[in-house]
Structures are given as structure tokens and as C-alpha cells.
Amino acid sequence: MIAVGFLPSLISLWAIRKTHARSRLRLRQAAMNFPAMQRRQNLRPVEGDRYYLEGVGYLIGDISCKFNARSGYMRCAVNPEGPCNGCRHYEPKELAGSEKRA
């Protein structure tokens, strides 16, 4: 009688463990199939695209662009992976003291 009472919970535990094992296997397979090129792409910016600004640190991308993120990790919001050369979204940054006069 006691074994019959525990049977539904034992089946439920077995099903849960099998589902967790299957999920772990799928995640492991997805991680192994993830292209290595995409992982390497975000590790380090191109050296020619990197600048050092005193008091700020390293920046990447064209620092004269309006959309530059002024970050060492991301170039800009419009084209974060670059390259900045020939970017169709480039807009020169306006200086703080300049005013438009007509």
C-alpha cells in the first residue's frame, strides 16, 4: 500500500531529472555549435581603431563622430561592430562653443 502511494511522486521525480538532463545536453550542444568567429569578434577591438584620451582612457571608433559611444567596448549605437571608415551614418560632432548663425 505504501509503495503504491509513493509511485506517482517517484515517476514525477524521474521525469523532472530526465528533463533537466535533456536541457543541459541541449545547452551544451548549442554552446559547442556556436561559431567561434563571433566569440572572438567581441573580445578585442582592432588596434588601428583604438585611441587613448587623457582622463578618459581607451576609446574605439571615430571619436569625431556624433554617434561615437566614447567607450572602450563599443564604437557607436548605430554601427557598434564597425568599421567606422565609410560609415553611412557618420555625422561630425558639433563643438560646445559653436553656434549656427544665419
PDB file of C-alpha atoms in Angstrom, residues 24-82:
ATOM      1  CA  ARG A  24      21.718  20.536 -20.091  1.00  0.00           C
ATOM      2  CA  LEU A  25      22.606  18.419 -23.117  1.00  0.00           C
ATOM      3  CA  ARG A  26      20.881  20.845 -25.489  1.00  0.00           C
ATOM      4  CA  LEU A  27      22.634  23.863 -23.921  1.00  0.00           C
ATOM      5  CA  ARG A  28      25.996  22.105 -24.166  1.00  0.00           C
ATOM      6  CA  GLN A  29      25.375  21.251 -27.837  1.00  0.00           C
ATOM      7  CA  ALA A  30      24.320  24.838 -28.581  1.00  0.00           C
ATOM      8  CA  ALA A  31      27.484  26.160 -26.916  1.00  0.00           C
ATOM      9  CA  MET A  32      29.663  23.792 -28.932  1.00  0.00           C
ATOM     10  CA  ASN A  33      27.942  24.740 -32.209  1.00  0.00           C
ATOM     11  CA  PHE A  34      28.203  28.496 -31.554  1.00  0.00           C
ATOM     12  CA  PRO A  35      30.551  29.936 -34.194  1.00  0.00           C
ATOM     13  CA  ALA A  36      33.987  30.621 -32.779  1.00  0.00           C
ATOM     14  CA  MET A  37      34.319  33.663 -35.031  1.00  0.00           C
ATOM     15  CA  GLN A  38      31.505  35.501 -33.241  1.00  0.00           C
ATOM     16  CA  ARG A  39      33.089  34.820 -29.854  1.00  0.00           C
ATOM     17  CA  ARG A  40      36.483  36.140 -30.980  1.00  0.00           C
ATOM     18  CA  GLN A  41      34.981  39.183 -32.679  1.00  0.00           C
ATOM     19  CA  ASN A  42      33.895  40.854 -29.434  1.00  0.00           C
ATOM     20  CA  LEU A  43      36.994  40.103 -27.386  1.00  0.00           C
ATOM     21  CA  ARG A  44      39.321  42.807 -28.605  1.00  0.00           C
ATOM     22  CA  PRO A  45      38.891  45.862 -30.835  1.00  0.00           C
ATOM     23  CA  VAL A  46      41.080  46.459 -33.859  1.00  0.00           C
ATOM     24  CA  GLU A  47      44.272  48.227 -32.755  1.00  0.00           C
ATOM     25  CA  GLY A  48      44.124  50.880 -35.517  1.00  0.00           C
ATOM     26  CA  ASP A  49      40.651  51.835 -34.336  1.00  0.00           C
ATOM     27  CA  ARG A  50      41.711  52.461 -30.748  1.00  0.00           C
ATOM     28  CA  TYR A  51      42.613  55.837 -29.206  1.00  0.00           C
ATOM     29  CA  TYR A  52      43.779  56.909 -25.776  1.00  0.00           C
ATOM     30  CA  LEU A  53      42.154  60.061 -24.405  1.00  0.00           C
ATOM     31  CA  GLU A  54      43.781  61.600 -21.339  1.00  0.00           C
ATOM     32  CA  GLY A  55      41.496  61.388 -18.308  1.00  0.00           C
ATOM     33  CA  VAL A  56      39.036  59.065 -20.073  1.00  0.00           C
ATOM     34  CA  GLY A  57      41.036  56.026 -21.177  1.00  0.00           C
ATOM     35  CA  TYR A  58      40.891  53.969 -24.357  1.00  0.00           C
ATOM     36  CA  LEU A  59      38.158  54.679 -26.888  1.00  0.00           C
ATOM     37  CA  ILE A  60      37.404  52.839 -30.114  1.00  0.00           C
ATOM     38  CA  GLY A  61      35.937  54.136 -33.345  1.00  0.00           C
ATOM     39  CA  ASP A  62      35.987  57.579 -34.914  1.00  0.00           C
ATOM     40  CA  ILE A  63      35.886  59.967 -31.957  1.00  0.00           C
ATOM     41  CA  SER A  64      34.877  62.883 -34.186  1.00  0.00           C
ATOM     42  CA  CYS A  65      31.529  61.195 -34.980  1.00  0.00           C
ATOM     43  CA  LYS A  66      28.350  62.358 -33.275  1.00  0.00           C
ATOM     44  CA  PHE A  67      27.237  58.761 -32.602  1.00  0.00           C
ATOM     45  CA  ASN A  68      30.514  57.518 -31.064  1.00  0.00           C
ATOM     46  CA  ALA A  69      29.838  55.790 -27.738  1.00  0.00           C
ATOM     47  CA  ARG A  70      33.081  57.105 -26.200  1.00  0.00           C
ATOM     48  CA  SER A  71      33.713  53.633 -24.821  1.00  0.00           C
ATOM     49  CA  GLY A  72      36.488  51.082 -24.988  1.00  0.00           C
ATOM     50  CA  TYR A  73      33.989  48.314 -25.720  1.00  0.00           C
ATOM     51  CA  MET A  74      31.502  49.680 -28.268  1.00  0.00           C
ATOM     52  CA  ARG A  75      32.009  52.066 -31.194  1.00  0.00           C
ATOM     53  CA  CYS A  76      28.551  53.591 -31.530  1.00  0.00           C
ATOM     54  CA  ALA A  77      24.834  52.912 -31.200  1.00  0.00           C
ATOM     55  CA  VAL A  78      24.250  52.933 -34.964  1.00  0.00           C
ATOM     56  CA  ASN A  79      27.129  50.689 -36.084  1.00  0.00           C
ATOM     57  CA  PRO A  80      28.595  49.027 -32.942  1.00  0.00           C
ATOM     58  CA  GLU A  81      30.716  46.436 -34.757  1.00  0.00           C
ATOM     59  CA  GLY A  82      32.185  48.912 -37.242  1.00  0.00           C
TER      60      GLY A  82
END
